[in-house]
């Protein structure tokens, strides 16, 4: 992203004249300032400390004309480099060794879950491209798409059940009876607890043993199946784990002893340190893109019943995770030896549907059968961002039929047929747009639900928290 050059003087910069209080002249400081790069760093509230280029007011990092000549690093696109320096940078890029180590791991298989053509091209459709495709439609085509969405939703969708469940085992987290060194936000704890509560209610997860029982504590380190119950979950894999606090709550409250955190980014304030201080828990954090993660080759899970979980997996990460788990299900159905692992269930809180990609989506056949092609799918994903724009102090589902009926949009816009789609969208009330976005989210998640069922899993889709806690409140549950 191009840097924004702020040329205004910093608000707390000292005055240029001598003060009455005897502060003395500041000409020397002004001269020093002129020897610095003039790029203002808002987080640090000061100018960049680097020396400017001879013919510029800015250093090489912040020179505006240099930004256009920078290209993403082919090893790790999270950073960029000047094109003229690319060849030498690739040889010494600090991420090169990390990439080589990752590619040597048995669980790394390039693009195994991506669903793409495998040509290595990054053909993701960005938000701007989705928006431009919508704005190129005629008003008649736009209304036709809205009508198609309305018909599909009424044909395949039922009211999603509200299922805010907080198990007793998680009460100490909600009552804040835990290590105060851990970062705590009530809304996140409520979401994590309800995800776990729904897993227990769906019988993916058994009620925890009495972890205060002296006999259990004595036997705890000797076996994963102290009571001989082979159906009890022994491990958890959290996809898009971030800081890992969903796994932290699950292991802390339910006594699960093995955990894998899958995350491609690096985070501060992770739960890892607290988890590793518990000597009865074995933890591995794998820094890998879910698209390349072969769950079947994780030897850590061999012979264990495990869960796949994720909280607010952004856009395509949900589809990549489902593909990863379904690949595991397919492979384990062919295995008969006792050392094979068993996926007990999947619990994924979906998020950021506007980032979804056709090439990753798990049920394109479902959409095609309903007359939704790739461009229309991407339009629907763009609409889903509107679901977050409304006032979420009350549920959209509680509005009257007349208030949220998509047909009303077309009726009220009949006089805009000669305009353009941008004008039509601007004339749509926020509530209508929010409802349309919510409908599109339900259709996308319903396709995912049906995909899990088509693979022989018992699955359901619920709203696991009220929208005033989080408007991203869809939870996919599936068990073998």
GROMACS .gro file of C-alpha atoms in nm:
model
  480
    1UNK     CA    1   0.000   0.000   0.000
    2UNK     CA    2   0.151   0.339  -0.095
    3UNK     CA    3   0.268   0.553   0.194
    4UNK     CA    4   0.073   0.872   0.262
    5UNK     CA    5   0.318   1.159   0.293
    6UNK     CA    6   0.215   1.401   0.565
    7UNK     CA    7   0.380   1.738   0.514
    8UNK     CA    8   0.203   1.924   0.794
    9UNK     CA    9   0.426   1.995   1.096
   10UNK     CA   10   0.369   1.763   1.390
   11UNK     CA   11   0.116   1.903   1.640
   12UNK     CA   12   0.353   1.877   1.934
   13UNK     CA   13   0.663   2.019   1.756
   14UNK     CA   14   0.827   2.298   1.965
   15UNK     CA   15   0.785   2.660   1.850
   16UNK     CA   16   1.050   2.819   1.630
   17UNK     CA   17   1.092   3.130   1.844
   18UNK     CA   18   1.239   3.192   2.186
   19UNK     CA   19   0.981   3.153   2.462
   20UNK     CA   20   0.928   3.395   2.749
   21UNK     CA   21   1.003   3.118   2.993
   22UNK     CA   22   1.370   3.109   2.895
   23UNK     CA   23   1.348   2.792   2.690
   24UNK     CA   24   1.616   2.921   2.456
   25UNK     CA   25   1.631   2.923   2.074
   26UNK     CA   26   1.542   2.608   1.884
   27UNK     CA   27   1.726   2.683   1.557
   28UNK     CA   28   1.965   2.392   1.623
   29UNK     CA   29   1.675   2.150   1.654
   30UNK     CA   30   1.524   2.283   1.333
   31UNK     CA   31   1.851   2.221   1.150
   32UNK     CA   32   1.861   1.867   1.288
   33UNK     CA   33   1.503   1.810   1.172
   34UNK     CA   34   1.593   1.918   0.820
   35UNK     CA   35   1.860   1.645   0.810
   36UNK     CA   36   1.593   1.382   0.868
   37UNK     CA   37   1.355   1.218   0.625
   38UNK     CA   38   1.038   1.431   0.623
   39UNK     CA   39   0.800   1.135   0.633
   40UNK     CA   40   0.576   1.164   0.941
   41UNK     CA   41   0.525   0.844   1.144
   42UNK     CA   42   0.183   0.885   1.310
   43UNK     CA   43   0.220   0.591   1.549
   44UNK     CA   44   0.552   0.724   1.682
   45UNK     CA   45   0.445   1.090   1.652
   46UNK     CA   46   0.774   1.195   1.496
   47UNK     CA   47   0.955   1.217   1.165
   48UNK     CA   48   1.145   0.923   1.025
   49UNK     CA   49   1.497   0.924   1.167
   50UNK     CA   50   1.668   0.812   0.843
   51UNK     CA   51   1.883   1.042   0.633
   52UNK     CA   52   1.706   1.174   0.323
   53UNK     CA   53   1.833   1.104  -0.027
   54UNK     CA   54   2.059   1.374  -0.177
   55UNK     CA   55   1.793   1.492  -0.422
   56UNK     CA   56   1.486   1.438  -0.205
   57UNK     CA   57   1.329   1.532   0.127
   58UNK     CA   58   1.267   1.161   0.197
   59UNK     CA   59   1.477   0.852   0.260
   60UNK     CA   60   1.484   0.554   0.023
   61UNK     CA   61   1.208   0.377   0.218
   62UNK     CA   62   0.964   0.669   0.197
   63UNK     CA   63   1.047   0.831  -0.135
   64UNK     CA   64   0.702   0.853  -0.306
   65UNK     CA   65   0.835   0.784  -0.656
   66UNK     CA   66   1.016   0.471  -0.531
   67UNK     CA   67   0.691   0.315  -0.412
   68UNK     CA   68   0.573   0.265  -0.769
   69UNK     CA   69   0.891   0.071  -0.848
   70UNK     CA   70   0.846  -0.176  -0.560
   71UNK     CA   71   0.712  -0.527  -0.626
   72UNK     CA   72   0.607  -0.804  -0.385
   73UNK     CA   73   0.879  -1.046  -0.282
   74UNK     CA   74   0.816  -1.379  -0.460
   75UNK     CA   75   0.917  -1.573  -0.147
   76UNK     CA   76   0.688  -1.386   0.092
   77UNK     CA   77   0.452  -1.125  -0.061
   78UNK     CA   78   0.395  -0.967   0.282
   79UNK     CA   79   0.690  -0.737   0.203
   80UNK     CA   80   0.811  -0.565  -0.112
   81UNK     CA   81   1.141  -0.472  -0.272
   82UNK     CA   82   1.262  -0.241  -0.546
   83UNK     CA   83   1.254  -0.417  -0.880
   84UNK     CA   84   1.620  -0.342  -0.951
   85UNK     CA   85   1.716  -0.514  -0.623
   86UNK     CA   86   1.490  -0.818  -0.663
   87UNK     CA   87   1.755  -1.064  -0.784
   88UNK     CA   88   1.994  -0.992  -0.497
   89UNK     CA   89   1.711  -0.974  -0.242
   90UNK     CA   90   1.580  -1.321  -0.327
   91UNK     CA   91   1.922  -1.467  -0.243
   92UNK     CA   92   1.930  -1.315   0.105
   93UNK     CA   93   1.561  -1.282   0.192
   94UNK     CA   94   1.521  -1.385   0.559
   95UNK     CA   95   1.207  -1.578   0.470
   96UNK     CA   96   1.389  -1.800   0.219
   97UNK     CA   97   1.525  -2.039   0.481
   98UNK     CA   98   1.185  -2.057   0.651
   99UNK     CA   99   1.022  -2.144   0.319
  100UNK     CA  100   1.279  -2.416   0.251
  101UNK     CA  101   1.228  -2.571   0.596
  102UNK     CA  102   0.850  -2.562   0.551
  103UNK     CA  103   0.861  -2.725   0.207
  104UNK     CA  104   1.063  -3.015   0.352
  105UNK     CA  105   0.790  -3.101   0.605
  106UNK     CA  106   0.571  -3.408   0.533
  107UNK     CA  107   0.252  -3.209   0.598
  108UNK     CA  108   0.339  -2.952   0.326
  109UNK     CA  109   0.178  -3.013  -0.013
  110UNK     CA  110   0.161  -2.708  -0.236
  111UNK     CA  111  -0.200  -2.612  -0.314
  112UNK     CA  112  -0.354  -2.937  -0.187
  113UNK     CA  113  -0.662  -2.757  -0.052
  114UNK     CA  114  -0.678  -2.460  -0.287
  115UNK     CA  115  -0.914  -2.606  -0.545
  116UNK     CA  116  -0.732  -2.403  -0.811
  117UNK     CA  117  -0.601  -2.521  -1.143
  118UNK     CA  118  -0.253  -2.570  -1.000
  119UNK     CA  119  -0.090  -2.336  -1.253
  120UNK     CA  120   0.060  -2.132  -0.969
  121UNK     CA  121  -0.112  -1.808  -1.077
  122UNK     CA  122  -0.265  -1.583  -0.816
  123UNK     CA  123  -0.600  -1.516  -0.979
  124UNK     CA  124  -0.783  -1.397  -0.667
  125UNK     CA  125  -1.059  -1.146  -0.740
  126UNK     CA  126  -1.022  -0.841  -0.518
  127UNK     CA  127  -1.294  -0.621  -0.371
  128UNK     CA  128  -1.237  -0.345  -0.628
  129UNK     CA  129  -1.275  -0.591  -0.917
  130UNK     CA  130  -1.598  -0.727  -0.764
  131UNK     CA  131  -1.737  -0.377  -0.718
  132UNK     CA  132  -1.647  -0.271  -1.072
  133UNK     CA  133  -1.816  -0.579  -1.218
  134UNK     CA  134  -2.137  -0.489  -1.032
  135UNK     CA  135  -2.124  -0.127  -1.143
  136UNK     CA  136  -2.087  -0.239  -1.506
  137UNK     CA  137  -2.426  -0.412  -1.488
  138UNK     CA  138  -2.734  -0.248  -1.624
  139UNK     CA  139  -3.004  -0.162  -1.372
  140UNK     CA  140  -3.218  -0.440  -1.520
  141UNK     CA  141  -2.939  -0.695  -1.476
  142UNK     CA  142  -2.881  -0.575  -1.119
  143UNK     CA  143  -3.249  -0.615  -1.028
  144UNK     CA  144  -3.247  -0.956  -1.199
  145UNK     CA  145  -2.960  -1.064  -0.974
  146UNK     CA  146  -3.145  -0.940  -0.664
  147UNK     CA  147  -3.452  -1.135  -0.772
  148UNK     CA  148  -3.247  -1.450  -0.826
  149UNK     CA  149  -3.090  -1.415  -0.479
  150UNK     CA  150  -3.434  -1.373  -0.325
  151UNK     CA  151  -3.573  -1.686  -0.498
  152UNK     CA  152  -3.272  -1.899  -0.405
  153UNK     CA  153  -3.283  -1.790  -0.042
  154UNK     CA  154  -3.652  -1.862  -0.007
  155UNK     CA  155  -3.607  -2.204  -0.170
  156UNK     CA  156  -3.310  -2.339   0.025
  157UNK     CA  157  -3.296  -2.153   0.353
  158UNK     CA  158  -3.482  -2.181   0.678
  159UNK     CA  159  -3.447  -1.948   0.973
  160UNK     CA  160  -3.111  -2.022   1.132
  161UNK     CA  161  -3.155  -2.132   1.493
  162UNK     CA  162  -3.011  -1.912   1.763
  163UNK     CA  163  -2.785  -2.123   1.979
  164UNK     CA  164  -2.597  -1.919   2.237
  165UNK     CA  165  -2.474  -2.190   2.472
  166UNK     CA  166  -2.219  -2.139   2.748
  167UNK     CA  167  -2.114  -2.464   2.920
  168UNK     CA  168  -2.054  -2.471   3.294
  169UNK     CA  169  -1.696  -2.582   3.230
  170UNK     CA  170  -1.617  -2.240   3.077
  171UNK     CA  171  -1.769  -2.034   3.358
  172UNK     CA  172  -1.432  -1.950   3.513
  173UNK     CA  173  -1.331  -1.775   3.191
  174UNK     CA  174  -1.648  -1.566   3.179
  175UNK     CA  175  -1.622  -1.491   3.551
  176UNK     CA  176  -1.257  -1.395   3.495
  177UNK     CA  177  -1.131  -1.649   3.746
  178UNK     CA  178  -0.813  -1.707   3.550
  179UNK     CA  179  -0.455  -1.590   3.521
  180UNK     CA  180  -0.474  -1.212   3.498
  181UNK     CA  181  -0.160  -1.208   3.287
  182UNK     CA  182  -0.374  -1.336   2.999
  183UNK     CA  183  -0.537  -1.072   2.776
  184UNK     CA  184  -0.913  -1.076   2.833
  185UNK     CA  185  -1.203  -0.930   2.639
  186UNK     CA  186  -1.548  -1.039   2.745
  187UNK     CA  187  -1.699  -1.045   2.395
  188UNK     CA  188  -1.427  -1.281   2.271
  189UNK     CA  189  -1.461  -1.505   2.575
  190UNK     CA  190  -1.839  -1.524   2.517
  191UNK     CA  191  -1.786  -1.626   2.153
  192UNK     CA  192  -1.524  -1.887   2.241
  193UNK     CA  193  -1.742  -2.031   2.517
  194UNK     CA  194  -2.047  -2.056   2.290
  195UNK     CA  195  -1.847  -2.230   2.016
  196UNK     CA  196  -1.738  -2.487   2.274
  197UNK     CA  197  -2.090  -2.511   2.418
  198UNK     CA  198  -2.235  -2.584   2.075
  199UNK     CA  199  -1.969  -2.849   2.016
  200UNK     CA  200  -2.073  -3.019   2.340
  201UNK     CA  201  -2.445  -2.990   2.260
  202UNK     CA  202  -2.383  -3.140   1.914
  203UNK     CA  203  -2.205  -3.432   2.082
  204UNK     CA  204  -1.873  -3.361   1.918
  205UNK     CA  205  -1.726  -3.304   2.260
  206UNK     CA  206  -1.796  -3.487   2.583
  207UNK     CA  207  -1.852  -3.311   2.912
  208UNK     CA  208  -1.517  -3.267   3.083
  209UNK     CA  209  -1.393  -3.496   3.354
  210UNK     CA  210  -1.357  -3.356   3.701
  211UNK     CA  211  -1.012  -3.206   3.662
  212UNK     CA  212  -0.993  -3.140   4.037
  213UNK     CA  213  -1.031  -3.509   4.116
  214UNK     CA  214  -0.711  -3.638   4.281
  215UNK     CA  215  -0.732  -3.976   4.104
  216UNK     CA  216  -0.758  -3.808   3.764
  217UNK     CA  217  -0.466  -3.576   3.839
  218UNK     CA  218  -0.254  -3.876   3.948
  219UNK     CA  219  -0.331  -4.069   3.631
  220UNK     CA  220  -0.346  -3.769   3.399
  221UNK     CA  221   0.004  -3.793   3.256
  222UNK     CA  222   0.005  -4.169   3.196
  223UNK     CA  223  -0.251  -4.214   2.920
  224UNK     CA  224  -0.477  -4.028   2.681
  225UNK     CA  225  -0.758  -4.266   2.779
  226UNK     CA  226  -0.742  -4.289   3.157
  227UNK     CA  227  -1.095  -4.419   3.187
  228UNK     CA  228  -1.070  -4.645   2.884
  229UNK     CA  229  -1.312  -4.430   2.685
  230UNK     CA  230  -1.177  -4.454   2.331
  231UNK     CA  231  -1.440  -4.209   2.197
  232UNK     CA  232  -1.309  -3.917   2.402
  233UNK     CA  233  -1.134  -3.646   2.199
  234UNK     CA  234  -0.757  -3.642   2.262
  235UNK     CA  235  -0.640  -3.359   2.037
  236UNK     CA  236  -0.750  -3.038   1.868
  237UNK     CA  237  -0.635  -2.862   1.550
  238UNK     CA  238  -0.719  -2.492   1.535
  239UNK     CA  239  -0.714  -2.343   1.184
  240UNK     CA  240  -0.639  -1.973   1.144
  241UNK     CA  241  -0.548  -1.988   1.511
  242UNK     CA  242  -0.422  -1.632   1.551
  243UNK     CA  243  -0.319  -1.602   1.914
  244UNK     CA  244  -0.474  -1.938   1.997
  245UNK     CA  245  -0.714  -1.849   2.278
  246UNK     CA  246  -1.000  -2.067   2.153
  247UNK     CA  247  -0.768  -2.367   2.192
  248UNK     CA  248  -0.651  -2.228   2.527
  249UNK     CA  249  -1.008  -2.225   2.662
  250UNK     CA  250  -1.085  -2.569   2.518
  251UNK     CA  251  -0.778  -2.738   2.664
  252UNK     CA  252  -0.812  -2.557   2.995
  253UNK     CA  253  -1.179  -2.645   3.045
  254UNK     CA  254  -1.201  -2.989   2.883
  255UNK     CA  255  -0.865  -3.147   2.959
  256UNK     CA  256  -0.757  -3.205   2.598
  257UNK     CA  257  -0.385  -3.286   2.605
  258UNK     CA  258  -0.260  -3.229   2.249
  259UNK     CA  259  -0.307  -2.919   2.036
  260UNK     CA  260  -0.191  -2.797   1.695
  261UNK     CA  261  -0.224  -2.429   1.601
  262UNK     CA  262  -0.222  -2.364   1.224
  263UNK     CA  263  -0.152  -2.002   1.130
  264UNK     CA  264   0.048  -1.847   0.847
  265UNK     CA  265   0.116  -1.518   1.028
  266UNK     CA  266   0.320  -1.434   1.335
  267UNK     CA  267   0.143  -1.289   1.638
  268UNK     CA  268   0.240  -1.129   1.966
  269UNK     CA  269   0.063  -1.202   2.296
  270UNK     CA  270  -0.004  -1.561   2.194
  271UNK     CA  271  -0.152  -1.823   2.425
  272UNK     CA  272   0.143  -2.053   2.350
  273UNK     CA  273   0.348  -1.956   2.651
  274UNK     CA  274   0.066  -2.021   2.895
  275UNK     CA  275  -0.019  -2.351   2.723
  276UNK     CA  276   0.341  -2.472   2.733
  277UNK     CA  277   0.365  -2.393   3.104
  278UNK     CA  278   0.107  -2.668   3.154
  279UNK     CA  279   0.332  -2.972   3.139
  280UNK     CA  280   0.041  -3.208   3.066
  281UNK     CA  281  -0.029  -3.034   2.731
  282UNK     CA  282   0.170  -3.102   2.415
  283UNK     CA  283   0.153  -2.805   2.176
  284UNK     CA  284   0.275  -2.750   1.821
  285UNK     CA  285   0.234  -2.427   1.623
  286UNK     CA  286   0.267  -2.476   1.248
  287UNK     CA  287   0.327  -2.160   1.045
  288UNK     CA  288   0.176  -2.264   0.714
  289UNK     CA  289  -0.094  -2.152   0.470
  290UNK     CA  290  -0.404  -2.370   0.502
  291UNK     CA  291  -0.402  -2.407   0.123
  292UNK     CA  292  -0.080  -2.611   0.155
  293UNK     CA  293  -0.161  -2.801   0.476
  294UNK     CA  294  -0.192  -3.180   0.440
  295UNK     CA  295  -0.367  -3.283   0.761
  296UNK     CA  296  -0.330  -3.651   0.672
  297UNK     CA  297   0.051  -3.627   0.709
  298UNK     CA  298   0.062  -3.478   1.059
  299UNK     CA  299   0.227  -3.759   1.255
  300UNK     CA  300   0.146  -3.575   1.578
  301UNK     CA  301  -0.218  -3.688   1.534
  302UNK     CA  302  -0.160  -4.054   1.449
  303UNK     CA  303  -0.393  -4.280   1.645
  304UNK     CA  304  -0.582  -3.987   1.803
  305UNK     CA  305  -0.942  -3.872   1.783
  306UNK     CA  306  -0.928  -3.501   1.715
  307UNK     CA  307  -1.136  -3.192   1.641
  308UNK     CA  308  -1.088  -2.925   1.373
  309UNK     CA  309  -1.191  -2.582   1.497
  310UNK     CA  310  -1.165  -2.219   1.388
  311UNK     CA  311  -1.299  -1.885   1.508
  312UNK     CA  312  -1.367  -1.616   1.248
  313UNK     CA  313  -1.183  -1.778   0.961
  314UNK     CA  314  -1.165  -1.501   0.704
  315UNK     CA  315  -1.326  -1.560   0.366
  316UNK     CA  316  -1.155  -1.836   0.170
  317UNK     CA  317  -0.985  -1.976   0.484
  318UNK     CA  318  -1.316  -2.140   0.577
  319UNK     CA  319  -1.336  -2.315   0.240
  320UNK     CA  320  -0.969  -2.416   0.254
  321UNK     CA  321  -1.025  -2.565   0.601
  322UNK     CA  322  -1.330  -2.760   0.488
  323UNK     CA  323  -1.135  -2.896   0.190
  324UNK     CA  324  -0.848  -2.990   0.421
  325UNK     CA  325  -1.082  -3.178   0.656
  326UNK     CA  326  -1.273  -3.350   0.376
  327UNK     CA  327  -0.944  -3.466   0.225
  328UNK     CA  328  -0.863  -3.614   0.567
  329UNK     CA  329  -1.205  -3.781   0.583
  330UNK     CA  330  -1.159  -3.932   0.237
  331UNK     CA  331  -0.817  -4.071   0.322
  332UNK     CA  332  -0.915  -4.207   0.662
  333UNK     CA  333  -1.212  -4.390   0.506
  334UNK     CA  334  -0.956  -4.595   0.312
  335UNK     CA  335  -0.744  -4.668   0.621
  336UNK     CA  336  -0.810  -4.968   0.838
  337UNK     CA  337  -0.495  -4.989   1.051
  338UNK     CA  338  -0.519  -4.897   1.418
  339UNK     CA  339  -0.264  -4.615   1.398
  340UNK     CA  340  -0.478  -4.397   1.173
  341UNK     CA  341  -0.620  -4.081   1.329
  342UNK     CA  342  -0.990  -4.002   1.332
  343UNK     CA  343  -1.151  -3.663   1.275
  344UNK     CA  344  -1.426  -3.645   1.537
  345UNK     CA  345  -1.582  -3.321   1.419
  346UNK     CA  346  -1.553  -2.972   1.269
  347UNK     CA  347  -1.658  -2.640   1.426
  348UNK     CA  348  -1.592  -2.329   1.217
  349UNK     CA  349  -1.714  -1.977   1.293
  350UNK     CA  350  -1.729  -1.813   0.948
  351UNK     CA  351  -1.627  -1.454   0.876
  352UNK     CA  352  -1.547  -1.201   0.603
  353UNK     CA  353  -1.756  -1.358   0.327
  354UNK     CA  354  -1.667  -1.062   0.102
  355UNK     CA  355  -1.319  -1.215   0.062
  356UNK     CA  356  -1.451  -1.552  -0.063
  357UNK     CA  357  -1.320  -1.679  -0.397
  358UNK     CA  358  -1.497  -1.895  -0.653
  359UNK     CA  359  -1.184  -2.108  -0.708
  360UNK     CA  360  -1.176  -2.205  -0.338
  361UNK     CA  361  -1.548  -2.236  -0.264
  362UNK     CA  362  -1.640  -2.587  -0.159
  363UNK     CA  363  -1.973  -2.617  -0.341
  364UNK     CA  364  -1.965  -2.446  -0.680
  365UNK     CA  365  -2.179  -2.730  -0.821
  366UNK     CA  366  -2.455  -2.631  -0.581
  367UNK     CA  367  -2.445  -2.269  -0.698
  368UNK     CA  368  -2.427  -2.360  -1.066
  369UNK     CA  369  -2.734  -2.580  -1.026
  370UNK     CA  370  -2.917  -2.273  -0.895
  371UNK     CA  371  -2.804  -2.056  -1.185
  372UNK     CA  372  -2.531  -1.870  -0.994
  373UNK     CA  373  -2.217  -1.838  -1.206
  374UNK     CA  374  -1.876  -1.710  -1.101
  375UNK     CA  375  -1.938  -1.338  -1.156
  376UNK     CA  376  -2.271  -1.353  -0.972
  377UNK     CA  377  -2.106  -1.538  -0.683
  378UNK     CA  378  -1.843  -1.266  -0.652
  379UNK     CA  379  -2.120  -1.004  -0.659
  380UNK     CA  380  -2.292  -1.187  -0.373
  381UNK     CA  381  -1.970  -1.195  -0.173
  382UNK     CA  382  -1.936  -0.819  -0.223
  383UNK     CA  383  -2.292  -0.767  -0.096
  384UNK     CA  384  -2.212  -0.956   0.227
  385UNK     CA  385  -2.007  -0.664   0.358
  386UNK     CA  386  -2.333  -0.469   0.383
  387UNK     CA  387  -2.453  -0.709   0.652
  388UNK     CA  388  -2.207  -0.543   0.890
  389UNK     CA  389  -2.325  -0.188   0.820
  390UNK     CA  390  -2.655  -0.196   1.012
  391UNK     CA  391  -2.725  -0.120   1.376
  392UNK     CA  392  -2.680  -0.460   1.541
  393UNK     CA  393  -2.849  -0.371   1.869
  394UNK     CA  394  -3.132  -0.595   1.745
  395UNK     CA  395  -3.146  -0.891   1.510
  396UNK     CA  396  -3.233  -0.830   1.144
  397UNK     CA  397  -3.443  -1.144   1.160
  398UNK     CA  398  -3.667  -0.963   1.409
  399UNK     CA  399  -3.771  -0.702   1.152
  400UNK     CA  400  -4.107  -0.727   0.985
  401UNK     CA  401  -4.140  -0.900   0.647
  402UNK     CA  402  -4.231  -0.571   0.481
  403UNK     CA  403  -3.922  -0.398   0.625
  404UNK     CA  404  -3.679  -0.656   0.489
  405UNK     CA  405  -3.855  -0.790   0.177
  406UNK     CA  406  -3.611  -0.760  -0.114
  407UNK     CA  407  -3.902  -0.710  -0.355
  408UNK     CA  408  -3.965  -0.376  -0.188
  409UNK     CA  409  -3.629  -0.256  -0.316
  410UNK     CA  410  -3.730  -0.305  -0.677
  411UNK     CA  411  -4.071  -0.146  -0.619
  412UNK     CA  412  -3.922   0.166  -0.466
  413UNK     CA  413  -3.657   0.195  -0.736
  414UNK     CA  414  -3.881   0.155  -1.039
  415UNK     CA  415  -3.817   0.520  -1.126
  416UNK     CA  416  -3.440   0.460  -1.146
  417UNK     CA  417  -3.445   0.228  -1.447
  418UNK     CA  418  -3.276   0.491  -1.663
  419UNK     CA  419  -2.995   0.550  -1.408
  420UNK     CA  420  -2.694   0.340  -1.325
  421UNK     CA  421  -2.630   0.073  -1.064
  422UNK     CA  422  -2.421   0.307  -0.847
  423UNK     CA  423  -2.721   0.539  -0.818
  424UNK     CA  424  -2.951   0.247  -0.739
  425UNK     CA  425  -2.719   0.126  -0.461
  426UNK     CA  426  -2.693   0.475  -0.310
  427UNK     CA  427  -3.072   0.494  -0.296
  428UNK     CA  428  -3.102   0.166  -0.104
  429UNK     CA  429  -3.167   0.219   0.269
  430UNK     CA  430  -2.905   0.077   0.503
  431UNK     CA  431  -3.153  -0.177   0.642
  432UNK     CA  432  -3.229  -0.318   0.295
  433UNK     CA  433  -2.862  -0.347   0.213
  434UNK     CA  434  -2.788  -0.512   0.547
  435UNK     CA  435  -3.064  -0.766   0.489
  436UNK     CA  436  -2.939  -0.839   0.137
  437UNK     CA  437  -2.588  -0.893   0.275
  438UNK     CA  438  -2.724  -1.123   0.545
  439UNK     CA  439  -2.918  -1.326   0.287
  440UNK     CA  440  -2.605  -1.370   0.073
  441UNK     CA  441  -2.405  -1.484   0.377
  442UNK     CA  442  -2.668  -1.748   0.450
  443UNK     CA  443  -2.664  -1.878   0.091
  444UNK     CA  444  -2.283  -1.905   0.094
  445UNK     CA  445  -2.277  -2.085   0.429
  446UNK     CA  446  -2.569  -2.307   0.330
  447UNK     CA  447  -2.365  -2.428   0.033
  448UNK     CA  448  -2.082  -2.515   0.271
  449UNK     CA  449  -2.325  -2.697   0.497
  450UNK     CA  450  -2.460  -2.906   0.210
  451UNK     CA  451  -2.106  -2.986   0.097
  452UNK     CA  452  -2.030  -3.135   0.440
  453UNK     CA  453  -2.353  -3.337   0.428
  454UNK     CA  454  -2.275  -3.461   0.077
  455UNK     CA  455  -1.955  -3.610   0.221
  456UNK     CA  456  -2.153  -3.814   0.471
  457UNK     CA  457  -2.117  -3.585   0.774
  458UNK     CA  458  -2.394  -3.487   1.013
  459UNK     CA  459  -2.388  -3.108   0.991
  460UNK     CA  460  -2.580  -2.801   1.102
  461UNK     CA  461  -2.554  -2.421   1.077
  462UNK     CA  462  -2.645  -2.199   1.375
  463UNK     CA  463  -2.613  -1.844   1.502
  464UNK     CA  464  -2.391  -1.900   1.802
  465UNK     CA  465  -2.399  -1.549   1.954
  466UNK     CA  466  -2.639  -1.253   1.927
  467UNK     CA  467  -2.544  -1.005   1.657
  468UNK     CA  468  -2.480  -0.731   1.913
  469UNK     CA  469  -2.189  -0.942   2.041
  470UNK     CA  470  -2.068  -1.015   1.688
  471UNK     CA  471  -2.254  -0.970   1.357
  472UNK     CA  472  -2.026  -1.245   1.221
  473UNK     CA  473  -2.218  -1.510   1.412
  474UNK     CA  474  -2.254  -1.815   1.185
  475UNK     CA  475  -2.115  -2.143   1.317
  476UNK     CA  476  -2.076  -2.454   1.101
  477UNK     CA  477  -2.080  -2.780   1.294
  478UNK     CA  478  -2.014  -3.125   1.148
  479UNK     CA  479  -1.934  -3.468   1.292
  480UNK     CA  480  -1.845  -3.803   1.144
   0.00000   0.00000   0.00000
